[in-house]
Structure formats: C-alpha cells, structure tokens
C-alpha cells in the first residue's frame, strides 16, 4: 500500500479514524497521486540488480545481457519516469514484469509496461482480484477493476522460474500473508530477495485481511525469506529502505512479539478497545510506528486477524 507521500498521509489519517467509526463514513475511491514532483531514485543492490524508489511499492530491476526484468511498477502516472530510470542503467527494453500482489501502488504501471511490449506475470489470485472490483477494509476503499490491458497474461499458483541475465530467478507464492496472492522473488546468483509487501522495512506493515492476508502468514513469509538467505543477502522490501538479513530478523521478531502480546490479551478476554488502551506495543512504537501504519491500526489488524474465523 502507499508509502510516505503527500496524498497518503491524509488517507491514513482518515483510515485511523474510520476504524473507530466502523466504516460509518462513505467508502473512498482509489487515490490518484500527484507525481509532478516525484523523482524515481535508482538504488544499486548487487551486480545487475537495482531497487527503484518513487512512490508506492519498491521496484526491483535486473539488467544484463538479456532484456530488463522488472518487479512491480507503482502508479500509472509514474510510468514515463520509471522507464526513464530503467534507461539510466540499461539500453534494453523491459521484457518481463512480475507483480508481487494486486495492490494499486504495485501494479499501476502494468498497462504502460504491457503497451511497450512487456509480458506481465503474477499469482492467479492477483489477476483474479485485479479483474473485478475490490474493497480494502483497512482503508475503507473501493478499487475498480483494472483495464484488460493491465492484467497479468501469465499466471501461476506455486512457483515460476526465470532464467535471465545470467541468473536464476525463483519466484514463489507465500500463502495468505499481506494478501492471498503474494510472491517472493529470489535472485539466486545476485543473492537478492524481493519480498513484496510481506516486508515493510522498519515500520509496522499493512496486512490486508479483506484480500486474504493474515498475521500468521506474514510471520511465515518472513521466515521463508530468512530460510533461503545468508548474512550477505540483500532484501528489497515492499516499503521502506533496502534491507539486510539483520533488518528482516528484527522485523520478524517484532511481528512475533506483537502477536504473542495480543494473543495473551485475547486469552484474558480483553476487548479490542481494552487492548488498544493497554498500549501493549508502547516500547516498540518509537521504532516501528513512524510509517503509514500507526500502532493502533496495526494492533487492530493483528487483533482482527487473530480472532477471525
Ligand atoms: Zn500491498
């Protein structure tokens, strides 16, 4: 979901109050960002691999002897700036795009990418959700179906492997984490893992329960990323700065700590309001609560995930 940006802050302020009002307010429409002042920054990650930061989910980029390979493409109005950023590191066109999940801040550039000749891949749940109207409960927001030209044209259910730019790029689904269509992408030779929105580096994450996400799945996804990594692995998070293995360990540990504390309070028959009033993450909030998802909203999502049937 949206990272720090001028339009996202009021959205999330609204969200926090909307949670309290239990969706009493009118359903919101998908935001259209003003990208006029946005620069797309190219961050070197490893030989031939880059992370592109604009607004929205971090983009992964692999370049080399073959055509460019891209993971996620942010917002449609940014497409020209993204293409220009790619062109600063390779003269070759984008051949493949993988979407890590369906959220509009990760797939908005699909139509432009496909129009320029790229083939778009995603988990089948990502295409399914993009094909019909969606409602994100945590944002009280309706998302219209994507145009046909923006839909992934090759889908998979478990894994798919790309052999490109002298690397083996293993792409695999993780069940019910941030959504029900998340994929993690592992560049084996470059030793880089793009975690999609299963990893918010240094901040509380959004878990989109209304898209099939779950707290248990978020922890499992972090553990899967750790299991295939070593001390030198670089991690591209969906949101936040480029990460190390130690960053992902800290994030996983935070998720486990928050889960355990909320589980304990639920076992004591506490209501959500009592849990929020108890401020069980007070010692963590200064470190993790400065992103778009604040402590109360994260606790609400964790509570809902742990109590939903
Ligand atoms: Zn997302």
mmCIF file of C-alpha atoms and ligand atoms in Angstrom:
data_model
loop_
_atom_site.group_PDB
_atom_site.id
_atom_site.type_symbol
_atom_site.label_atom_id
_atom_site.label_comp_id
_atom_site.label_asym_id
_atom_site.label_seq_id
_atom_site.Cartn_x
_atom_site.Cartn_y
_atom_site.Cartn_z
ATOM 1 C CA UNK A 1 0.000 0.000 0.000
ATOM 2 C CA UNK A 2 1.029 3.617 -0.349
ATOM 3 C CA UNK A 3 4.299 4.542 1.271
ATOM 4 C CA UNK A 4 5.050 8.003 2.577
ATOM 5 C CA UNK A 5 3.708 10.546 0.154
ATOM 6 C CA UNK A 6 1.767 13.737 0.203
ATOM 7 C CA UNK A 7 -1.545 12.137 -0.646
ATOM 8 C CA UNK A 8 -1.111 9.056 1.521
ATOM 9 C CA UNK A 9 -0.917 10.845 4.837
ATOM 10 C CA UNK A 10 -4.452 12.258 4.847
ATOM 11 C CA UNK A 11 -5.658 8.899 3.526
ATOM 12 C CA UNK A 12 -4.207 7.131 6.514
ATOM 13 C CA UNK A 13 -5.314 9.760 8.994
ATOM 14 C CA UNK A 14 -8.766 9.135 7.661
ATOM 15 C CA UNK A 15 -8.246 5.387 7.918
ATOM 16 C CA UNK A 16 -7.336 5.532 11.591
ATOM 17 C CA UNK A 17 -10.500 7.453 12.390
ATOM 18 C CA UNK A 18 -12.538 5.260 10.056
ATOM 19 C CA UNK A 19 -11.563 2.198 12.067
ATOM 20 C CA UNK A 20 -13.047 3.824 15.147
ATOM 21 C CA UNK A 21 -16.213 4.681 13.271
ATOM 22 C CA UNK A 22 -16.548 1.117 11.989
ATOM 23 C CA UNK A 23 -16.930 2.163 8.382
ATOM 24 C CA UNK A 24 -19.651 4.677 9.164
ATOM 25 C CA UNK A 25 -18.135 7.097 6.657
ATOM 26 C CA UNK A 26 -18.576 6.971 2.917
ATOM 27 C CA UNK A 27 -16.465 4.467 1.030
ATOM 28 C CA UNK A 28 -13.434 6.119 -0.513
ATOM 29 C CA UNK A 29 -12.213 5.908 -4.072
ATOM 30 C CA UNK A 30 -8.750 4.853 -5.122
ATOM 31 C CA UNK A 31 -6.368 7.843 -4.816
ATOM 32 C CA UNK A 32 -4.709 9.409 -7.834
ATOM 33 C CA UNK A 33 -1.273 10.631 -6.798
ATOM 34 C CA UNK A 34 0.300 13.889 -7.948
ATOM 35 C CA UNK A 35 3.612 12.683 -9.354
ATOM 36 C CA UNK A 36 4.807 16.014 -10.764
ATOM 37 C CA UNK A 37 7.462 16.418 -8.071
ATOM 38 C CA UNK A 38 8.328 12.736 -7.655
ATOM 39 C CA UNK A 39 11.771 11.561 -8.700
ATOM 40 C CA UNK A 40 12.412 7.866 -9.267
ATOM 41 C CA UNK A 41 15.661 7.015 -7.495
ATOM 42 C CA UNK A 42 17.831 4.116 -8.704
ATOM 43 C CA UNK A 43 19.461 2.288 -5.774
ATOM 44 C CA UNK A 44 22.202 -0.263 -6.636
ATOM 45 C CA UNK A 45 21.578 -3.559 -4.807
ATOM 46 C CA UNK A 46 24.026 -6.097 -6.288
ATOM 47 C CA UNK A 47 25.721 -6.704 -9.635
ATOM 48 C CA UNK A 48 22.979 -6.141 -12.243
ATOM 49 C CA UNK A 49 20.205 -5.648 -9.669
ATOM 50 C CA UNK A 50 18.666 -2.338 -8.613
ATOM 51 C CA UNK A 51 15.831 -1.045 -6.468
ATOM 52 C CA UNK A 52 13.757 1.848 -7.825
ATOM 53 C CA UNK A 53 12.136 4.169 -5.299
ATOM 54 C CA UNK A 54 9.392 6.566 -6.317
ATOM 55 C CA UNK A 55 6.071 6.437 -4.525
ATOM 56 C CA UNK A 56 4.319 3.151 -3.966
ATOM 57 C CA UNK A 57 5.929 -0.259 -3.670
ATOM 58 C CA UNK A 58 9.667 -0.548 -4.247
ATOM 59 C CA UNK A 59 10.505 -1.751 -7.753
ATOM 60 C CA UNK A 60 13.084 -4.486 -8.412
ATOM 61 C CA UNK A 61 15.122 -4.302 -11.631
ATOM 62 C CA UNK A 62 17.506 -6.854 -13.157
ATOM 63 C CA UNK A 63 19.666 -5.908 -16.143
ATOM 64 C CA UNK A 64 22.389 -7.680 -18.109
ATOM 65 C CA UNK A 65 22.871 -9.437 -21.402
ATOM 66 C CA UNK A 66 19.129 -10.067 -21.794
ATOM 67 C CA UNK A 67 16.270 -7.567 -21.664
ATOM 68 C CA UNK A 68 15.307 -5.837 -18.420
ATOM 69 C CA UNK A 69 13.301 -7.755 -15.828
ATOM 70 C CA UNK A 70 11.093 -5.709 -13.506
ATOM 71 C CA UNK A 71 9.238 -6.455 -10.276
ATOM 72 C CA UNK A 72 6.195 -4.185 -9.710
ATOM 73 C CA UNK A 73 5.562 -0.843 -11.400
ATOM 74 C CA UNK A 74 3.941 1.563 -8.873
ATOM 75 C CA UNK A 75 1.396 4.053 -10.336
ATOM 76 C CA UNK A 76 0.352 4.663 -13.934
ATOM 77 C CA UNK A 77 1.243 8.402 -13.937
ATOM 78 C CA UNK A 78 4.823 7.447 -12.963
ATOM 79 C CA UNK A 79 5.355 5.108 -15.922
ATOM 80 C CA UNK A 80 7.409 7.520 -18.006
ATOM 81 C CA UNK A 81 9.665 8.331 -15.054
ATOM 82 C CA UNK A 82 10.100 4.622 -14.298
ATOM 83 C CA UNK A 83 11.003 3.891 -17.915
ATOM 84 C CA UNK A 84 13.497 6.778 -17.837
ATOM 85 C CA UNK A 85 15.028 5.395 -14.622
ATOM 86 C CA UNK A 86 15.390 1.939 -16.196
ATOM 87 C CA UNK A 87 17.045 3.547 -19.210
ATOM 88 C CA UNK A 88 19.766 5.036 -16.982
ATOM 89 C CA UNK A 89 21.137 1.523 -16.314
ATOM 90 C CA UNK A 90 20.274 -0.414 -19.487
ATOM 91 C CA UNK A 91 19.521 0.416 -23.136
ATOM 92 C CA UNK A 92 17.355 -2.715 -23.349
ATOM 93 C CA UNK A 93 13.553 -2.824 -23.106
ATOM 94 C CA UNK A 94 11.565 -4.374 -20.250
ATOM 95 C CA UNK A 95 10.717 -7.915 -21.291
ATOM 96 C CA UNK A 96 9.158 -9.393 -18.145
ATOM 97 C CA UNK A 97 7.261 -7.806 -15.261
ATOM 98 C CA UNK A 98 6.281 -9.747 -12.129
ATOM 99 C CA UNK A 99 3.608 -8.303 -9.821
ATOM 100 C CA UNK A 100 4.179 -9.180 -6.158
ATOM 101 C CA UNK A 101 0.418 -8.735 -5.410
ATOM 102 C CA UNK A 102 -2.623 -6.831 -6.683
ATOM 103 C CA UNK A 103 -2.440 -3.535 -4.738
ATOM 104 C CA UNK A 104 -2.704 -0.424 -6.906
ATOM 105 C CA UNK A 105 0.615 1.026 -5.725
ATOM 106 C CA UNK A 106 2.385 -2.052 -7.200
ATOM 107 C CA UNK A 107 0.516 -2.734 -10.471
ATOM 108 C CA UNK A 108 -0.468 0.750 -11.666
ATOM 109 C CA UNK A 109 2.174 0.814 -14.393
ATOM 110 C CA UNK A 110 1.177 -2.541 -15.893
ATOM 111 C CA UNK A 111 -0.755 -1.103 -18.814
ATOM 112 C CA UNK A 112 2.145 1.113 -19.898
ATOM 113 C CA UNK A 113 4.642 -1.740 -19.462
ATOM 114 C CA UNK A 114 2.468 -4.135 -21.492
ATOM 115 C CA UNK A 115 1.907 -1.434 -24.107
ATOM 116 C CA UNK A 116 5.675 -1.186 -24.527
ATOM 117 C CA UNK A 117 5.913 -4.946 -25.084
ATOM 118 C CA UNK A 118 6.473 -6.439 -21.610
ATOM 119 C CA UNK A 119 4.841 -9.704 -20.564
ATOM 120 C CA UNK A 120 3.268 -9.493 -17.120
ATOM 121 C CA UNK A 121 3.320 -12.415 -14.680
ATOM 122 C CA UNK A 122 1.536 -12.800 -11.332
ATOM 123 C CA UNK A 123 -0.047 -15.287 -8.991
ATOM 124 C CA UNK A 124 -3.502 -16.271 -10.204
ATOM 125 C CA UNK A 125 -5.167 -14.587 -7.194
ATOM 126 C CA UNK A 126 -3.524 -11.312 -8.206
ATOM 127 C CA UNK A 127 -5.070 -11.448 -11.664
ATOM 128 C CA UNK A 128 -8.403 -12.559 -10.202
ATOM 129 C CA UNK A 129 -8.535 -9.610 -7.795
ATOM 130 C CA UNK A 130 -7.412 -7.121 -10.469
ATOM 131 C CA UNK A 131 -10.184 -8.390 -12.760
ATOM 132 C CA UNK A 132 -13.080 -7.355 -10.513
ATOM 133 C CA UNK A 133 -13.853 -4.510 -8.115
ATOM 134 C CA UNK A 134 -12.090 -4.848 -4.761
ATOM 135 C CA UNK A 135 -12.760 -3.367 -1.330
ATOM 136 C CA UNK A 136 -9.852 -2.831 1.087
ATOM 137 C CA UNK A 137 -11.468 -2.803 4.501
ATOM 138 C CA UNK A 138 -8.492 -1.290 6.334
ATOM 139 C CA UNK A 139 -8.633 1.760 4.023
ATOM 140 C CA UNK A 140 -12.431 1.710 3.582
ATOM 141 C CA UNK A 141 -11.604 1.976 -0.103
ATOM 142 C CA UNK A 142 -13.127 0.637 -3.301
ATOM 143 C CA UNK A 143 -10.776 -0.238 -6.148
ATOM 144 C CA UNK A 144 -12.290 -0.556 -9.638
ATOM 145 C CA UNK A 145 -11.327 -3.462 -11.920
ATOM 146 C CA UNK A 146 -8.130 -2.910 -13.910
ATOM 147 C CA UNK A 147 -8.364 -2.456 -17.683
ATOM 148 C CA UNK A 148 -7.836 -5.728 -19.543
ATOM 149 C CA UNK A 149 -4.575 -4.387 -20.953
ATOM 150 C CA UNK A 150 -3.198 -4.079 -17.390
ATOM 151 C CA UNK A 151 -3.902 -7.674 -16.357
ATOM 152 C CA UNK A 152 -1.088 -10.209 -15.967
ATOM 153 C CA UNK A 153 -1.281 -12.500 -19.004
ATOM 154 C CA UNK A 154 0.645 -15.395 -17.480
ATOM 155 C CA UNK A 155 -0.359 -16.611 -14.019
ATOM 156 C CA UNK A 156 0.942 -19.339 -11.744
ATOM 157 C CA UNK A 157 -0.161 -20.936 -8.488
ATOM 158 C CA UNK A 158 3.044 -22.073 -6.810
ATOM 159 C CA UNK A 159 6.385 -21.218 -8.421
ATOM 160 C CA UNK A 160 7.809 -19.960 -11.690
ATOM 161 C CA UNK A 161 11.493 -19.617 -12.538
ATOM 162 C CA UNK A 162 13.062 -17.114 -14.939
ATOM 163 C CA UNK A 163 16.488 -17.755 -16.452
ATOM 164 C CA UNK A 164 17.648 -14.299 -17.417
ATOM 165 C CA UNK A 165 20.659 -12.017 -17.192
ATOM 166 C CA UNK A 166 22.864 -14.975 -16.173
ATOM 167 C CA UNK A 167 20.794 -15.531 -13.040
ATOM 168 C CA UNK A 168 18.151 -17.993 -11.873
ATOM 169 C CA UNK A 169 15.182 -16.037 -10.566
ATOM 170 C CA UNK A 170 12.952 -18.240 -8.475
ATOM 171 C CA UNK A 171 9.531 -16.730 -7.908
ATOM 172 C CA UNK A 172 7.208 -18.392 -5.428
ATOM 173 C CA UNK A 173 3.857 -17.874 -3.763
ATOM 174 C CA UNK A 174 3.517 -17.471 0.005
ATOM 175 C CA UNK A 175 0.085 -18.272 1.363
ATOM 176 C CA UNK A 176 -2.196 -15.666 2.966
ATOM 177 C CA UNK A 177 0.403 -13.153 4.132
ATOM 178 C CA UNK A 178 -0.116 -9.491 3.083
ATOM 179 C CA UNK A 179 -2.838 -10.699 0.636
ATOM 180 C CA UNK A 180 -3.700 -14.110 -0.850
ATOM 181 C CA UNK A 181 -1.565 -13.515 -3.955
ATOM 182 C CA UNK A 182 1.861 -12.561 -2.612
ATOM 183 C CA UNK A 183 5.014 -13.753 -4.318
ATOM 184 C CA UNK A 184 8.641 -13.518 -3.219
ATOM 185 C CA UNK A 185 11.353 -13.301 -5.883
ATOM 186 C CA UNK A 186 14.823 -14.748 -5.274
ATOM 187 C CA UNK A 187 17.776 -13.816 -7.499
ATOM 188 C CA UNK A 188 19.990 -16.747 -6.594
ATOM 189 C CA UNK A 189 23.268 -15.633 -8.113
ATOM 190 C CA UNK A 190 22.925 -11.962 -7.165
ATOM 191 C CA UNK A 191 21.799 -13.067 -3.677
ATOM 192 C CA UNK A 192 18.882 -10.645 -3.606
ATOM 193 C CA UNK A 193 15.323 -11.312 -2.444
ATOM 194 C CA UNK A 194 12.361 -9.049 -3.286
ATOM 195 C CA UNK A 195 9.836 -9.644 -0.502
ATOM 196 C CA UNK A 196 6.936 -7.580 -1.882
ATOM 197 C CA UNK A 197 4.671 -6.281 0.861
ATOM 198 C CA UNK A 198 5.393 -9.239 3.136
ATOM 199 C CA UNK A 199 8.268 -6.984 4.347
ATOM 200 C CA UNK A 200 7.838 -3.365 5.459
ATOM 201 C CA UNK A 201 11.391 -2.498 6.484
ATOM 202 C CA UNK A 202 11.469 -0.586 9.783
ATOM 203 C CA UNK A 203 7.720 0.020 10.077
ATOM 204 C CA UNK A 204 4.507 -1.712 11.044
ATOM 205 C CA UNK A 205 3.056 -3.383 7.945
ATOM 206 C CA UNK A 206 -0.393 -3.328 6.455
ATOM 207 C CA UNK A 207 -1.935 -6.782 6.448
ATOM 208 C CA UNK A 208 -4.874 -6.677 4.034
ATOM 209 C CA UNK A 209 -7.261 -9.076 5.751
ATOM 210 C CA UNK A 210 -10.026 -8.318 3.234
ATOM 211 C CA UNK A 211 -7.690 -9.593 0.476
ATOM 212 C CA UNK A 212 -6.936 -12.823 2.321
ATOM 213 C CA UNK A 213 -3.933 -11.628 4.346
ATOM 214 C CA UNK A 214 -3.145 -12.918 7.852
ATOM 215 C CA UNK A 215 -0.727 -12.292 10.712
ATOM 216 C CA UNK A 216 0.367 -15.932 10.725
ATOM 217 C CA UNK A 217 1.113 -15.750 7.003
ATOM 218 C CA UNK A 218 3.164 -12.560 7.419
ATOM 219 C CA UNK A 219 5.374 -14.269 10.007
ATOM 220 C CA UNK A 220 5.661 -17.395 7.844
ATOM 221 C CA UNK A 221 6.653 -15.314 4.805
ATOM 222 C CA UNK A 222 9.377 -13.524 6.768
ATOM 223 C CA UNK A 223 10.658 -16.907 7.948
ATOM 224 C CA UNK A 224 10.669 -18.203 4.360
ATOM 225 C CA UNK A 225 12.737 -15.227 3.253
ATOM 226 C CA UNK A 226 15.177 -15.820 6.097
ATOM 227 C CA UNK A 227 15.394 -19.552 5.411
ATOM 228 C CA UNK A 228 16.737 -19.034 1.897
ATOM 229 C CA UNK A 229 19.160 -16.250 2.789
ATOM 230 C CA UNK A 230 22.600 -15.827 4.296
ATOM 231 C CA UNK A 231 24.312 -12.934 6.064
ATOM 232 C CA UNK A 232 25.131 -11.255 2.730
ATOM 233 C CA UNK A 233 21.642 -11.404 1.190
ATOM 234 C CA UNK A 234 20.091 -8.029 0.343
ATOM 235 C CA UNK A 235 16.337 -7.706 0.785
ATOM 236 C CA UNK A 236 14.127 -5.385 -1.256
ATOM 237 C CA UNK A 237 11.088 -4.663 0.929
ATOM 238 C CA UNK A 238 7.708 -3.631 -0.467
ATOM 239 C CA UNK A 239 8.073 -0.426 1.550
ATOM 240 C CA UNK A 240 10.995 1.120 3.401
ATOM 241 C CA UNK A 241 14.705 1.222 2.589
ATOM 242 C CA UNK A 242 16.764 -1.599 1.096
ATOM 243 C CA UNK A 243 17.318 -4.170 3.861
ATOM 244 C CA UNK A 244 19.808 -6.666 5.206
ATOM 245 C CA UNK A 245 19.160 -10.063 6.731
ATOM 246 C CA UNK A 246 19.501 -8.442 10.172
ATOM 247 C CA UNK A 247 16.712 -5.983 9.236
ATOM 248 C CA UNK A 248 14.401 -8.852 8.274
ATOM 249 C CA UNK A 249 15.256 -10.712 11.505
ATOM 250 C CA UNK A 250 14.337 -7.594 13.540
ATOM 251 C CA UNK A 251 11.091 -7.227 11.596
ATOM 252 C CA UNK A 252 10.168 -10.903 12.035
ATOM 253 C CA UNK A 253 10.960 -10.669 15.757
ATOM 254 C CA UNK A 254 8.730 -7.572 16.049
ATOM 255 C CA UNK A 255 5.848 -9.412 14.361
ATOM 256 C CA UNK A 256 6.259 -12.391 16.715
ATOM 257 C CA UNK A 257 6.459 -10.135 19.784
ATOM 258 C CA UNK A 258 3.305 -8.213 18.856
ATOM 259 C CA UNK A 259 1.438 -11.411 18.016
ATOM 260 C CA UNK A 260 2.397 -13.024 21.331
ATOM 261 C CA UNK A 261 1.343 -9.975 23.351
ATOM 262 C CA UNK A 262 -2.024 -9.702 21.584
ATOM 263 C CA UNK A 263 -2.628 -13.462 21.906
ATOM 264 C CA UNK A 264 -2.081 -13.124 25.663
ATOM 265 C CA UNK A 265 -4.542 -10.225 25.946
ATOM 266 C CA UNK A 266 -7.152 -12.062 23.884
ATOM 267 C CA UNK A 267 -6.734 -15.069 26.207
ATOM 268 C CA UNK A 268 -7.518 -12.689 29.087
ATOM 269 C CA UNK A 269 -10.840 -11.875 27.333
ATOM 270 C CA UNK A 270 -9.792 -8.284 26.610
ATOM 271 C CA UNK A 271 -11.814 -6.381 24.036
ATOM 272 C CA UNK A 272 -10.107 -4.558 21.175
ATOM 273 C CA UNK A 273 -10.652 -1.236 22.971
ATOM 274 C CA UNK A 274 -9.089 -2.597 26.155
ATOM 275 C CA UNK A 275 -6.131 -3.888 24.153
ATOM 276 C CA UNK A 276 -5.611 -0.510 22.477
ATOM 277 C CA UNK A 277 -5.926 1.274 25.834
ATOM 278 C CA UNK A 278 -3.300 -1.059 27.353
ATOM 279 C CA UNK A 279 -0.758 0.115 24.721
ATOM 280 C CA UNK A 280 0.966 -3.275 24.533
ATOM 281 C CA UNK A 281 3.459 -2.040 21.914
ATOM 282 C CA UNK A 282 4.469 1.164 23.739
ATOM 283 C CA UNK A 283 8.133 0.096 23.810
ATOM 284 C CA UNK A 284 8.112 -0.681 20.056
ATOM 285 C CA UNK A 285 6.171 2.265 18.676
ATOM 286 C CA UNK A 286 9.056 4.756 18.557
ATOM 287 C CA UNK A 287 10.943 2.337 16.283
ATOM 288 C CA UNK A 288 8.131 0.806 14.203
ATOM 289 C CA UNK A 289 5.213 3.249 14.382
ATOM 290 C CA UNK A 290 6.528 6.012 12.140
ATOM 291 C CA UNK A 291 5.320 4.634 8.806
ATOM 292 C CA UNK A 292 1.816 4.971 7.458
ATOM 293 C CA UNK A 293 0.508 2.209 9.707
ATOM 294 C CA UNK A 294 0.458 3.514 13.281
ATOM 295 C CA UNK A 295 0.390 1.388 16.419
ATOM 296 C CA UNK A 296 -3.385 1.454 16.961
ATOM 297 C CA UNK A 297 -4.133 0.482 13.401
ATOM 298 C CA UNK A 298 -1.576 -2.302 13.408
ATOM 299 C CA UNK A 299 -2.893 -3.651 16.715
ATOM 300 C CA UNK A 300 -6.430 -3.535 15.324
ATOM 301 C CA UNK A 301 -5.379 -5.549 12.273
ATOM 302 C CA UNK A 302 -3.459 -8.058 14.400
ATOM 303 C CA UNK A 303 -6.443 -8.429 16.749
ATOM 304 C CA UNK A 304 -8.827 -8.926 13.828
ATOM 305 C CA UNK A 305 -6.514 -11.474 12.197
ATOM 306 C CA UNK A 306 -6.099 -13.472 15.403
ATOM 307 C CA UNK A 307 -9.826 -13.511 16.166
ATOM 308 C CA UNK A 308 -11.280 -14.037 12.690
ATOM 309 C CA UNK A 309 -12.763 -17.400 11.839
HETATM 310 ZN ZN1 LIG B 1 0.317 -4.009 -0.679
#
